Coordinates of N, CA, C and O in Angstrom, one line a residue:
V1 N 11.8 -146.1 -139.9 CA 10.6 -145.5 -140.5 C 9.6 -145.2 -139.3 O 9.0 -144.1 -139.3
L2 N 9.5 -146.1 -138.4 CA 8.5 -145.9 -137.2 C 9.0 -144.7 -136.4 O 8.1 -143.9 -136.0
N3 N 10.3 -144.6 -136.1 CA 10.7 -143.4 -135.4 C 10.5 -142.1 -136.1 O 10.1 -141.1 -135.5
Q4 N 10.6 -142.1 -137.5 CA 10.4 -140.9 -138.2 C 8.9 -140.5 -138.1 O 8.6 -139.3 -138.0
R5 N 8.0 -141.5 -138.1 CA 6.6 -141.2 -138.0 C 6.3 -140.7 -136.6 O 5.5 -139.7 -136.4
K6 N 6.9 -141.3 -135.6 CA 6.6 -140.8 -134.2 C 7.2 -139.4 -134.0 O 6.6 -138.5 -133.4
L7 N 8.4 -139.1 -134.6 CA 9.0 -137.8 -134.5 C 8.2 -136.7 -135.3 O 8.0 -135.6 -134.8
L8 N 7.6 -137.1 -136.4 CA 6.7 -136.2 -137.2 C 5.5 -135.9 -136.3 O 5.1 -134.7 -136.2
H9 N 4.9 -136.9 -135.7 CA 3.8 -136.7 -134.8 C 4.1 -135.7 -133.7 O 3.4 -134.8 -133.4
D10 N 5.3 -135.9 -133.1 CA 5.7 -135.1 -132.0 C 6.0 -133.6 -132.5 O 5.7 -132.7 -131.8
F11 N 6.6 -133.5 -133.7 CA 6.9 -132.2 -134.2 C 5.6 -131.4 -134.5 O 5.5 -130.2 -134.2
I12 N 4.6 -132.1 -135.0 CA 3.3 -131.4 -135.3 C 2.7 -131.0 -134.0 O 2.3 -129.8 -133.8
N13 N 2.7 -131.8 -133.0 CA 2.2 -131.4 -131.6 C 3.0 -130.3 -131.0 O 2.4 -129.4 -130.4
F14 N 4.3 -130.3 -131.2 CA 5.1 -129.3 -130.7 C 4.8 -128.0 -131.4 O 4.7 -126.9 -130.7
M15 N 4.7 -128.0 -132.7 CA 4.4 -126.8 -133.4 C 3.1 -126.1 -133.1 O 2.9 -124.9 -132.9
V16 N 2.0 -127.0 -133.0 CA 0.7 -126.5 -132.7 C 0.6 -126.0 -131.3 O -0.1 -125.1 -131.0
G17 N 1.5 -126.5 -130.4 CA 1.5 -126.1 -129.0 C 2.4 -125.0 -128.7 O 2.4 -124.4 -127.6
S18 N 3.3 -124.6 -129.6 CA 4.3 -123.6 -129.3 C 4.2 -122.3 -130.2 O 4.5 -121.2 -129.7
G19 N 3.8 -122.5 -131.4 CA 3.7 -121.3 -132.3 C 5.0 -120.9 -132.9 O 5.2 -119.8 -133.5
C20 N 6.0 -121.8 -132.7 CA 7.4 -121.5 -133.3 C 7.3 -121.5 -134.8 O 6.5 -122.2 -135.4
R21 N 8.2 -120.8 -135.4 CA 8.5 -120.9 -136.8 C 9.1 -122.3 -137.1 O 9.8 -122.8 -136.2
T22 N 9.0 -122.8 -138.2 CA 9.5 -124.2 -138.5 C 11.0 -124.2 -138.3 O 11.5 -125.1 -137.7
T23 N 11.7 -123.1 -138.7 CA 13.2 -123.1 -138.5 C 13.5 -123.1 -137.0 O 14.5 -123.6 -136.6
E24 N 12.7 -122.4 -136.2 CA 12.9 -122.3 -134.8 C 12.8 -123.7 -134.2 O 13.6 -124.0 -133.3
G25 N 11.8 -124.4 -134.6 CA 11.6 -125.8 -134.1 C 12.7 -126.7 -134.5 O 13.2 -127.5 -133.7
M26 N 13.2 -126.6 -135.7 CA 14.2 -127.5 -136.2 C 15.6 -127.1 -135.6 O 16.4 -128.0 -135.4
N27 N 15.8 -125.9 -135.2 CA 17.0 -125.4 -134.6 C 17.1 -125.6 -133.0 O 18.1 -125.4 -132.4
L28 N 16.0 -126.1 -132.4 CA 15.9 -126.2 -131.0 C 16.8 -127.2 -130.5 O 16.9 -128.4 -131.0
K29 N 17.6 -126.9 -129.4 CA 18.5 -127.8 -128.8 C 18.0 -128.0 -127.3 O 17.3 -127.2 -126.8
W30 N 18.5 -129.1 -126.7 CA 18.1 -129.4 -125.4 C 18.5 -128.3 -124.4 O 17.8 -128.0 -123.4
G31 N 19.5 -127.6 -124.7 CA 20.0 -126.5 -123.8 C 19.1 -125.2 -124.0 O 19.2 -124.3 -123.2
D32 N 18.2 -125.2 -125.0 CA 17.3 -124.1 -125.2 C 16.0 -124.2 -124.4 O 15.1 -123.4 -124.6
I33 N 15.9 -125.2 -123.6 CA 14.7 -125.5 -122.9 C 14.9 -125.4 -121.4 O 15.9 -126.0 -120.9
E34 N 14.0 -124.7 -120.7 CA 14.1 -124.7 -119.2 C 12.7 -125.0 -118.7 O 11.7 -124.6 -119.2
D35 N 12.7 -125.7 -117.5 CA 11.5 -126.0 -116.8 C 10.9 -124.7 -116.3 O 11.6 -123.7 -116.0
N36 N 9.6 -124.6 -116.3 CA 8.8 -123.4 -115.9 C 7.6 -123.8 -115.1 O 6.9 -124.7 -115.5
E37 N 7.5 -123.2 -113.9 CA 6.3 -123.5 -113.1 C 5.2 -122.5 -113.5 O 5.5 -121.3 -113.6
I38 N 4.0 -123.0 -113.7 CA 2.9 -122.1 -114.1 C 1.7 -122.3 -113.1 O 1.7 -123.3 -112.4
I39 N 0.8 -121.4 -113.2 CA -0.4 -121.5 -112.4 C -1.5 -121.8 -113.4 O -1.7 -121.1 -114.4
E40 N -2.2 -123.0 -113.2 CA -3.2 -123.4 -114.1 C -4.6 -123.3 -113.4 O -4.7 -123.5 -112.2
E41 N -5.6 -122.9 -114.2 CA -7.0 -122.9 -113.7 C -7.7 -124.1 -114.2 O -7.7 -124.3 -115.4
K42 N -8.4 -124.8 -113.4 CA -9.2 -125.9 -113.8 C -10.4 -125.9 -112.9 O -10.4 -126.0 -111.7
N43 N -11.6 -125.8 -113.6 CA -12.9 -125.8 -112.9 C -12.9 -124.7 -111.8 O -13.4 -125.0 -110.7
G44 N -12.4 -123.6 -112.1 CA -12.4 -122.5 -111.2 C -11.4 -122.5 -110.1 O -11.4 -121.7 -109.2
K45 N -10.6 -123.6 -110.1 CA -9.6 -123.7 -109.0 C -8.2 -123.5 -109.6 O -8.0 -123.9 -110.8
F46 N -7.3 -122.9 -108.9 CA -6.0 -122.7 -109.3 C -5.0 -123.6 -108.7 O -5.1 -123.9 -107.5
K47 N -4.1 -124.2 -109.5 CA -3.1 -125.1 -109.0 C -1.8 -124.8 -109.7 O -1.8 -124.3 -110.9
K48 N -0.7 -125.3 -109.1 CA 0.6 -125.2 -109.8 C 0.8 -126.3 -110.8 O 0.4 -127.4 -110.5
G49 N 1.3 -125.9 -111.9 CA 1.6 -126.9 -113.0 C 3.0 -126.8 -113.5 O 3.7 -125.9 -113.1
Q50 N 3.3 -127.6 -114.4 CA 4.7 -127.6 -115.0 C 4.6 -127.4 -116.5 O 3.7 -127.9 -117.2
S51 N 5.5 -126.6 -117.0 CA 5.6 -126.3 -118.4 C 7.0 -126.1 -118.7 O 7.9 -126.5 -117.9
V52 N 7.3 -125.6 -119.9 CA 8.7 -125.2 -120.3 C 8.7 -123.8 -120.9 O 7.7 -123.3 -121.3
K53 N 9.9 -123.3 -120.8 CA 10.2 -122.0 -121.6 C 11.2 -122.5 -122.7 O 12.1 -123.2 -122.4
L54 N 11.0 -121.9 -123.9 CA 11.9 -122.2 -125.0 C 12.6 -120.9 -125.4 O 12.0 -119.9 -125.4
Y55 N 13.9 -121.1 -125.7 CA 14.7 -120.0 -126.2 C 15.1 -120.3 -127.6 O 15.9 -121.2 -127.8
V56 N 14.3 -119.8 -128.5 CA 14.4 -120.2 -129.9 C 15.1 -119.2 -130.8 O 15.2 -118.0 -130.4
S57 N 15.7 -119.7 -131.9 CA 16.4 -118.8 -132.8 C 16.0 -119.2 -134.3 O 15.8 -120.3 -134.6
G58 N 15.8 -118.1 -135.0 CA 15.4 -118.2 -136.4 C 15.2 -116.8 -137.0 O 15.0 -115.9 -136.2
K59 N 15.3 -116.7 -138.3 CA 15.2 -115.4 -138.9 C 16.2 -114.4 -138.4 O 15.9 -113.2 -138.2
G60 N 17.3 -114.9 -137.9 CA 18.4 -114.1 -137.4 C 18.2 -113.5 -136.0 O 18.9 -112.6 -135.6
K61 N 17.1 -113.9 -135.3 CA 16.8 -113.4 -134.0 C 16.6 -114.5 -133.0 O 16.4 -115.7 -133.4
K62 N 16.8 -114.2 -131.7 CA 16.6 -115.1 -130.7 C 15.4 -114.5 -129.8 O 15.3 -113.3 -129.7
R63 N 14.6 -115.4 -129.3 CA 13.5 -115.0 -128.4 C 13.1 -116.0 -127.5 O 13.4 -117.2 -127.7
K64 N 12.3 -115.6 -126.5 CA 11.7 -116.6 -125.5 C 10.3 -116.9 -126.0 O 9.6 -116.1 -126.5
C65 N 9.9 -118.2 -125.8 CA 8.6 -118.6 -126.2 C 8.0 -119.4 -125.0 O 8.6 -120.3 -124.4
D66 N 6.7 -119.2 -124.7 CA 6.0 -119.9 -123.6 C 5.0 -120.8 -124.3 O 3.9 -120.3 -124.7
P67 N 5.3 -122.1 -124.5 CA 4.3 -123.0 -125.2 C 3.2 -123.4 -124.3 O 3.3 -123.2 -123.1
Q68 N 2.3 -124.1 -124.8 CA 1.2 -124.7 -124.0 C 1.8 -125.8 -123.1 O 2.8 -126.4 -123.5
P69 N 1.3 -126.0 -121.9 CA 1.9 -126.9 -121.0 C 2.1 -128.3 -121.5 O 3.1 -129.0 -121.1
Y70 N 1.3 -128.8 -122.4 CA 1.5 -130.2 -122.9 C 2.7 -130.4 -123.7 O 3.2 -131.5 -123.9
V71 N 3.3 -129.3 -124.2 CA 4.6 -129.4 -124.9 C 5.7 -130.0 -124.1 O 6.5 -130.8 -124.6
K72 N 5.6 -129.8 -122.8 CA 6.6 -130.5 -121.9 C 6.5 -132.0 -122.1 O 7.6 -132.7 -122.1
D73 N 5.3 -132.6 -122.1 CA 5.2 -134.0 -122.3 C 5.7 -134.5 -123.7 O 6.3 -135.6 -123.8
V74 N 5.5 -133.7 -124.7 CA 6.0 -134.0 -126.0 C 7.5 -134.1 -126.0 O 8.1 -135.1 -126.5
L75 N 8.1 -133.1 -125.4 CA 9.6 -133.1 -125.3 C 10.1 -134.2 -124.5 O 11.2 -134.8 -124.8
E76 N 9.5 -134.6 -123.4 CA 9.9 -135.7 -122.6 C 9.8 -137.0 -123.3 O 10.7 -137.9 -123.2
R77 N 8.8 -137.2 -124.2 CA 8.7 -138.4 -125.0 C 9.8 -138.5 -126.0 O 10.4 -139.6 -126.2
I78 N 10.2 -137.4 -126.6 CA 11.3 -137.3 -127.6 C 12.6 -137.7 -126.8 O 13.4 -138.5 -127.3
K79 N 12.8 -137.1 -125.7 CA 14.0 -137.3 -124.9 C 14.2 -138.8 -124.5 O 15.2 -139.4 -124.7
E80 N 13.1 -139.4 -124.1 CA 13.1 -140.8 -123.7 C 13.5 -141.7 -124.9 O 14.3 -142.6 -124.7
R81 N 12.9 -141.4 -126.0 CA 13.3 -142.2 -127.2 C 14.8 -142.0 -127.6 O 15.5 -142.9 -128.0
Q82 N 15.2 -140.7 -127.5 CA 16.6 -140.4 -127.9 C 17.6 -141.1 -127.0 O 18.7 -141.6 -127.4
I83 N 17.3 -141.2 -125.7 CA 18.1 -141.9 -124.7 C 18.2 -143.4 -125.1 O 19.3 -143.9 -125.1
Q84 N 17.1 -144.0 -125.4 CA 17.1 -145.4 -125.8 C 17.9 -145.6 -127.1 O 18.7 -146.6 -127.2
F85 N 17.7 -144.7 -128.1 CA 18.5 -144.8 -129.3 C 20.0 -144.6 -129.1 O 20.8 -145.3 -129.7
S86 N 20.3 -143.7 -128.2 CA 21.8 -143.5 -127.9 C 22.4 -144.8 -127.4 O 23.6 -145.0 -127.7
K87 N 21.7 -145.5 -126.6 CA 22.3 -146.7 -126.0 C 22.4 -147.8 -127.1 O 23.4 -148.5 -127.2
K88 N 21.3 -147.9 -127.9 CA 21.2 -148.9 -128.9 C 22.2 -148.7 -130.1 O 22.9 -149.6 -130.5
N89 N 22.4 -147.4 -130.5 CA 23.2 -147.1 -131.6 C 24.5 -146.4 -131.2 O 25.2 -145.9 -132.1
K90 N 24.8 -146.4 -130.0 CA 26.1 -146.0 -129.4 C 26.5 -144.6 -129.9 O 27.6 -144.4 -130.5
F91 N 25.7 -143.6 -129.5 CA 26.1 -142.2 -129.7 C 25.8 -141.5 -128.4 O 25.0 -141.9 -127.6
K92 N 26.5 -140.3 -128.3 CA 26.3 -139.6 -127.0 C 25.1 -138.7 -127.2 O 25.0 -137.9 -128.1
F93 N 24.2 -138.9 -126.2 CA 22.9 -138.1 -126.2 C 23.1 -136.9 -125.3 O 22.6 -135.8 -125.6
K94 N 23.9 -137.0 -124.3 CA 24.0 -135.9 -123.3 C 24.6 -134.7 -123.9 O 25.4 -134.8 -124.8
G95 N 24.2 -133.6 -123.4 CA 24.7 -132.3 -123.9 C 23.7 -131.4 -124.3 O 22.7 -131.8 -125.0
K96 N 23.8 -130.1 -123.9 CA 22.9 -129.1 -124.2 C 22.9 -128.7 -125.7 O 22.0 -128.0 -126.2
D97 N 24.0 -129.1 -126.4 CA 24.1 -128.7 -127.8 C 23.5 -129.7 -128.8 O 23.6 -129.6 -130.0
K98 N 22.8 -130.7 -128.2 CA 22.2 -131.8 -129.1 C 20.8 -131.3 -129.5 O 20.1 -130.7 -128.8
Y99 N 20.5 -131.5 -130.8 CA 19.2 -131.1 -131.3 C 18.0 -131.9 -130.8 O 18.2 -133.1 -130.7
V100 N 16.9 -131.3 -130.5 CA 15.7 -132.0 -130.1 C 15.2 -132.9 -131.2 O 14.9 -134.1 -130.9
F101 N 15.1 -132.4 -132.4 CA 14.5 -133.2 -133.5 C 15.7 -133.8 -134.2 O 16.2 -133.2 -135.2
S102 N 16.1 -135.0 -133.8 CA 17.1 -135.7 -134.4 C 16.7 -137.2 -134.6 O 15.8 -137.7 -134.0
D103 N 17.4 -137.9 -135.5 CA 17.0 -139.2 -135.9 C 17.6 -140.2 -134.8 O 18.2 -139.8 -133.8
E104 N 17.4 -141.5 -135.1 CA 17.8 -142.6 -134.2 C 19.3 -142.7 -134.0 O 19.8 -143.5 -133.3
F105 N 20.1 -141.9 -134.8 CA 21.6 -142.0 -134.7 C 22.1 -140.7 -134.2 O 23.3 -140.4 -134.1
G106 N 21.2 -139.8 -133.7 CA 21.6 -138.5 -133.1 C 21.8 -137.4 -134.1 O 22.3 -136.3 -133.7
N107 N 21.5 -137.6 -135.4 CA 21.7 -136.6 -136.4 C 20.5 -135.7 -136.5 O 19.3 -136.1 -136.5
K108 N 20.8 -134.4 -136.7 CA 19.7 -133.4 -136.8 C 18.8 -133.7 -138.0 O 19.3 -134.0 -139.1
I109 N 17.5 -133.6 -137.8 CA 16.6 -133.7 -138.9 C 16.6 -132.4 -139.6 O 16.5 -131.3 -139.0
D110 N 16.8 -132.4 -140.9 CA 16.8 -131.1 -141.7 C 15.5 -130.6 -142.0 O 15.3 -129.4 -142.1
S111 N 14.5 -131.5 -142.3 CA 13.2 -131.0 -142.7 C 12.1 -132.1 -142.5 O 12.5 -133.3 -142.7
F112 N 10.9 -131.7 -142.2 CA 9.8 -132.7 -142.1 C 8.9 -132.4 -143.3 O 7.8 -133.0 -143.4
R113 N 9.3 -131.6 -144.2 CA 8.4 -131.1 -145.3 C 7.9 -132.3 -146.2 O 6.7 -132.4 -146.4
K114 N 8.7 -133.2 -146.6 CA 8.3 -134.3 -147.4 C 7.4 -135.3 -146.7 O 6.3 -135.7 -147.2
S115 N 7.8 -135.6 -145.4 CA 7.0 -136.6 -144.7 C 5.6 -136.0 -144.3 O 4.6 -136.7 -144.2
F116 N 5.6 -134.7 -144.0 CA 4.3 -134.0 -143.7 C 3.4 -134.0 -144.9 O 2.2 -134.3 -144.8
S117 N 3.9 -133.7 -146.1 CA 3.1 -133.7 -147.3 C 2.6 -135.1 -147.6 O 1.4 -135.3 -148.0
N118 N 3.5 -136.1 -147.4 CA 3.0 -137.5 -147.6 C 1.9 -137.9 -146.7 O 0.9 -138.6 -147.0
L119 N 2.0 -137.5 -145.4 CA 1.0 -137.8 -144.4 C -0.3 -137.2 -144.8 O -1.4 -137.8 -144.8
L120 N -0.3 -135.9 -145.2 CA -1.5 -135.2 -145.6 C -2.1 -135.8 -146.8 O -3.4 -135.9 -146.9
E121 N -1.3 -136.2 -147.8 CA -1.8 -136.8 -149.0 C -2.4 -138.1 -148.7 O -3.5 -138.4 -149.2
D122 N -1.8 -138.9 -147.9 CA -2.4 -140.2 -147.5 C -3.8 -140.0 -146.8 O -4.7 -140.9 -146.9
C123 N -4.0 -138.9 -146.1 CA -5.2 -138.6 -145.4 C -6.2 -137.9 -146.2 O -7.3 -137.6 -145.7
G124 N -5.8 -137.5 -147.4 CA -6.7 -136.7 -148.3 C -6.8 -135.3 -147.8 O -7.8 -134.6 -148.1
L125 N -5.8 -134.8 -147.2 CA -5.8 -133.4 -146.6 C -4.7 -132.5 -147.2 O -4.5 -131.4 -146.6
L126 N -4.1 -132.9 -148.3 CA -3.0 -132.1 -148.8 C -3.3 -130.7 -149.2 O -2.5 -129.8 -149.0
T127 N -4.6 -130.5 -149.7 CA -5.0 -129.1 -150.0 C -6.2 -128.7 -149.2 O -7.0 -129.5 -148.8
D128 N -6.3 -127.4 -149.1 CA -7.5 -126.9 -148.3 C -8.7 -126.7 -149.3 O -8.6 -127.1 -150.5
K129 N -9.8 -126.2 -148.8 CA -11.0 -126.1 -149.6 C -10.8 -125.2 -150.8 O -11.7 -125.2 -151.7
F130 N -9.8 -124.4 -150.8 CA -9.5 -123.5 -151.9 C -8.5 -124.0 -152.9 O -8.1 -123.4 -153.9
G131 N -8.0 -125.2 -152.6 CA -7.0 -125.9 -153.5 C -5.5 -125.6 -153.2 O -4.6 -126.0 -153.8
A132 N -5.3 -124.8 -152.1 CA -3.9 -124.4 -151.7 C -3.3 -125.6 -150.9 O -4.0 -126.2 -150.1
K133 N -2.1 -125.9 -151.2 CA -1.3 -126.9 -150.6 C -1.0 -126.6 -149.1 O -0.6 -125.5 -148.9
R134 N -1.3 -127.5 -148.2 CA -0.9 -127.3 -146.8 C 0.5 -127.6 -146.6 O 1.0 -128.5 -147.2
V135 N 1.2 -126.8 -145.8 CA 2.6 -126.9 -145.6 C 2.9 -127.0 -144.1 O 2.0 -126.7 -143.3
I136 N 4.1 -127.5 -143.7 CA 4.4 -127.7 -142.3 C 4.3 -126.4 -141.5 O 4.0 -126.4 -140.4
G137 N 4.6 -125.3 -142.2 CA 4.5 -124.0 -141.5 C 3.1 -123.6 -141.1 O 2.9 -122.7 -140.3
S138 N 2.1 -124.3 -141.7 CA 0.7 -124.0 -141.3 C 0.4 -124.4 -139.8 O -0.6 -124.0 -139.3
M139 N 1.3 -125.2 -139.2 CA 1.2 -125.6 -137.8 C 1.3 -124.3 -136.9 O 0.6 -124.2 -135.9
R140 N 2.2 -123.4 -137.3 CA 2.3 -122.1 -136.6 C 1.0 -121.3 -136.7 O 0.5 -120.7 -135.8
H141 N 0.4 -121.4 -138.0 CA -0.8 -120.7 -138.2 C -1.9 -121.3 -137.3 O -2.8 -120.5 -136.8
T142 N -1.9 -122.6 -137.2 CA -2.9 -123.3 -136.4 C -2.8 -122.8 -134.9 O -3.8 -122.5 -134.3
Y143 N -1.6 -122.8 -134.4 CA -1.4 -122.3 -133.1 C -1.9 -120.9 -132.9 O -2.7 -120.6 -132.0
G144 N -1.6 -119.9 -133.8 CA -2.0 -118.6 -133.7 C -3.5 -118.4 -133.7 O -4.1 -117.7 -133.0
T145 N -4.1 -119.2 -134.6 CA -5.6 -119.1 -134.8 C -6.3 -119.7 -133.6 O -7.2 -119.1 -133.0
F146 N -5.8 -120.8 -133.1 CA -6.4 -121.4 -131.8 C -6.2 -120.4 -130.6 O -7.2 -120.2 -129.9
R147 N -5.0 -119.9 -130.4 CA -4.8 -119.1 -129.3 C -5.6 -117.8 -129.4 O -6.2 -117.3 -128.4
K148 N -5.7 -117.2 -130.6 CA -6.4 -115.9 -130.7 C -7.9 -116.1 -130.6 O -8.6 -115.4 -130.0
N149 N -8.4 -117.1 -131.3 CA -9.9 -117.3 -131.4 C -10.5 -118.1 -130.2 O -11.6 -117.9 -129.9
F150 N -9.7 -119.0 -129.6 CA -10.3 -119.8 -128.6 C -9.6 -119.6 -127.2 O -10.1 -120.0 -126.2
G151 N -8.5 -118.9 -127.2 CA -7.7 -118.7 -126.0 C -7.9 -117.4 -125.2 O -7.4 -117.2 -124.2
E152 N -8.7 -116.5 -125.9 CA -8.9 -115.2 -125.3 C -7.6 -114.5 -124.9 O -7.4 -114.0 -123.8
V153 N -6.7 -114.6 -125.9 CA -5.4 -114.0 -125.7 C -5.3 -112.6 -126.3 O -5.8 -112.4 -127.4
V154 N -4.8 -111.6 -125.6 CA -4.6 -110.3 -126.2 C -3.6 -110.3 -127.3 O -2.6 -111.0 -127.2
S155 N -3.9 -109.6 -128.4 CA -3.0 -109.7 -129.6 C -1.6 -109.3 -129.3 O -0.7 -109.9 -129.8
Y156 N -1.4 -108.4 -128.4 CA 0.0 -108.0 -128.1 C 0.8 -109.2 -127.4 O 1.9 -109.5 -127.8
D157 N 0.2 -109.8 -126.4 CA 0.8 -111.0 -125.8 C 1.1 -112.1 -126.8 O 2.2 -112.7 -126.7
L158 N 0.1 -112.3 -127.7 CA 0.3 -113.4 -128.7 C 1.5 -113.0 -129.6 O 2.3 -113.8 -130.0
S159 N 1.5 -111.7 -130.0 CA 2.6 -111.3 -130.9 C 4.0 -111.4 -130.3 O 4.9 -111.9 -131.0
V160 N 4.1 -111.1 -129.0 CA 5.4 -111.3 -128.3 C 5.8 -112.8 -128.3 O 6.9 -113.1 -128.6
N161 N 4.8 -113.6 -127.9 CA 5.1 -115.0 -127.8 C 5.5 -115.7 -129.2 O 6.3 -116.6 -129.3
M162 N 4.9 -115.2 -130.3 CA 5.1 -115.7 -131.6 C 6.3 -115.0 -132.3 O 6.7 -115.4 -133.4
G163 N 6.8 -113.9 -131.7 CA 7.9 -113.2 -132.4 C 7.4 -112.5 -133.6 O 8.2 -112.5 -134.6
T164 N 6.3 -111.8 -133.6 CA 5.8 -111.1 -134.7 C 5.1 -109.8 -134.2 O 5.1 -109.5 -133.1
S165 N 4.5 -109.1 -135.1 CA 3.8 -107.8 -134.8 C 2.4 -108.0 -134.5 O 1.8 -109.0 -135.0
V166 N 1.8 -107.1 -133.8 CA 0.3 -107.1 -133.5 C -0.4 -107.0 -134.9 O -1.4 -107.7 -135.1
E167 N 0.1 -106.3 -135.8 CA -0.5 -106.1 -137.1 C -0.6 -107.5 -137.8 O -1.6 -107.8 -138.4
M168 N 0.5 -108.3 -137.7 CA 0.5 -109.6 -138.3 C -0.5 -110.5 -137.7 O -1.2 -111.3 -138.3
I169 N -0.6 -110.4 -136.3 CA -1.6 -111.3 -135.6 C -3.0 -110.9 -136.1 O -3.8 -111.8 -136.4
E170 N -3.3 -109.6 -136.1 CA -4.7 -109.2 -136.5 C -4.9 -109.5 -138.0 O -6.1 -109.9 -138.3
K171 N -3.9 -109.5 -138.8 CA -4.1 -109.8 -140.3 C -4.3 -111.2 -140.5 O -5.1 -111.6 -141.4
F172 N -3.5 -112.1 -139.9 CA -3.5 -113.5 -140.2 C -4.2 -114.5 -139.3 O -4.5 -115.6 -139.7
Y173 N -4.4 -114.0 -138.1 CA -5.0 -115.0 -137.1 C -6.3 -114.7 -136.5 O -6.9 -115.5 -135.8
V174 N -6.9 -113.6 -136.9 CA -8.3 -113.2 -136.4 C -9.2 -113.2 -137.6 O -9.8 -112.3 -137.9
H175 N -9.3 -114.4 -138.2 CA -10.2 -114.4 -139.4 C -10.9 -115.8 -139.5 O -11.7 -116.0 -140.4
S176 N -10.7 -116.6 -138.5 CA -11.3 -118.0 -138.7 C -12.8 -118.0 -138.7 O -13.5 -117.5 -137.9
D177 N -13.3 -118.5 -139.8 CA -14.8 -118.7 -140.0 C -15.3 -119.8 -139.1 O -16.5 -119.9 -138.9
D178 N -14.4 -120.6 -138.6 CA -14.8 -121.7 -137.7 C -15.2 -121.3 -136.3 O -15.8 -122.0 -135.6
Y179 N -14.9 -120.1 -135.9 CA -15.1 -119.6 -134.6 C -16.3 -118.7 -134.6 O -16.4 -117.7 -135.3
D180 N -17.3 -119.1 -133.8 CA -18.6 -118.3 -133.7 C -18.4 -117.3 -132.6 O -18.5 -117.7 -131.4
R181 N -18.2 -116.1 -132.9 CA -18.0 -115.0 -131.9 C -19.3 -114.5 -131.3 O -19.3 -113.7 -130.4
S182 N -20.4 -115.0 -131.8 CA -21.7 -114.4 -131.4 C -22.0 -114.5 -129.9 O -22.5 -113.6 -129.3
S183 N -21.6 -115.6 -129.3 CA -21.8 -115.7 -127.9 C -21.0 -114.8 -127.0 O -21.4 -114.2 -126.1
S184 N -19.7 -114.6 -127.5 CA -18.9 -113.7 -126.7 C -19.2 -112.2 -127.0 O -19.1 -111.3 -126.1
I185 N -19.7 -111.9 -128.2 CA -20.0 -110.5 -128.6 C -21.3 -110.1 -127.9 O -21.5 -109.0 -127.5
T186 N -22.2 -111.1 -127.7 CA -23.6 -110.7 -127.2 C -23.7 -111.0 -125.7 O -24.8 -110.8 -125.1
R187 N -22.7 -111.6 -125.1 CA -22.8 -111.9 -123.7 C -23.0 -110.7 -122.8 O -22.3 -109.7 -123.0
I188 N -24.0 -110.8 -121.9 CA -24.3 -109.7 -121.0 C -23.7 -110.1 -119.6 O -24.0 -111.1 -119.1
K189 N -22.9 -109.2 -119.1 CA -22.2 -109.5 -117.9 C -23.0 -109.0 -116.7 O -23.0 -109.6 -115.6
K190 N -23.8 -108.0 -116.8 CA -24.7 -107.5 -115.8 C -26.1 -107.4 -116.2 O -26.4 -107.1 -117.4
K191 N -27.0 -107.7 -115.3 CA -28.4 -107.5 -115.7 C -28.7 -106.0 -115.8 O -28.3 -105.3 -114.9
I192 N -29.5 -105.7 -116.8 CA -29.9 -104.3 -116.9 C -31.3 -104.2 -116.3 O -32.2 -105.0 -116.6
K193 N -31.4 -103.2 -115.4 CA -32.7 -103.0 -114.7 C -33.6 -102.1 -115.5 O -33.2 -101.2 -116.2

C-alpha cells in the first residue's frame, strides 16, 4: 500500500510536469526516456542542466515530449524503488521494455483512477467549485494551464509538446481566472517621452 501511494504521488508529479495524456504516462517504458542537456536561466544567469526527453505513445500516435526538468528526479526515484523491489521480490528490472509505472513485483499498473479519486475524496477535493468530479486526466490540464499562463510559452510550442492543436490550447488552457494578466498586459517596456 505504501508503494502504491508513493507511486501515485510520483505519477501526479510526472503528469503535472510533462503534460502527457494519462495513457501516454501509463504506457511509458524505460526505453522511451533519454537524458537531455538543457540550458537553464536562474537569476539572470545561464547554466547547463539535466532533464529528459520522453518518447510517448497513445491515441495511436507516437511523439516526443520535453517535460519540466524536475521530472528527471521523479523518474530516478521510481527507478531506485523498482531496483530495490526487483532484488527483494526476485524479478528482472533491467530492460528497456519494462514499464515505468509498475508495482513492487514489476507488473504494469493499469490505472491510478481509483486511488486518485480516493486521495481527492480524503482531502475534500473530489469535486471542483462547480460540482464536477476531478479525474486523473486533469493533471494534463494543470500542466497546460500552468505552462500557458505562468510559463510564457507560445501556444504553438505548447501544442507540439502536448501533442494537440493550437486551437485546443487556446480553447482549454488560456482561461484560468487564477492568473492575473493585468501586470503583463499593462507593462511598459520603454519610457514614453
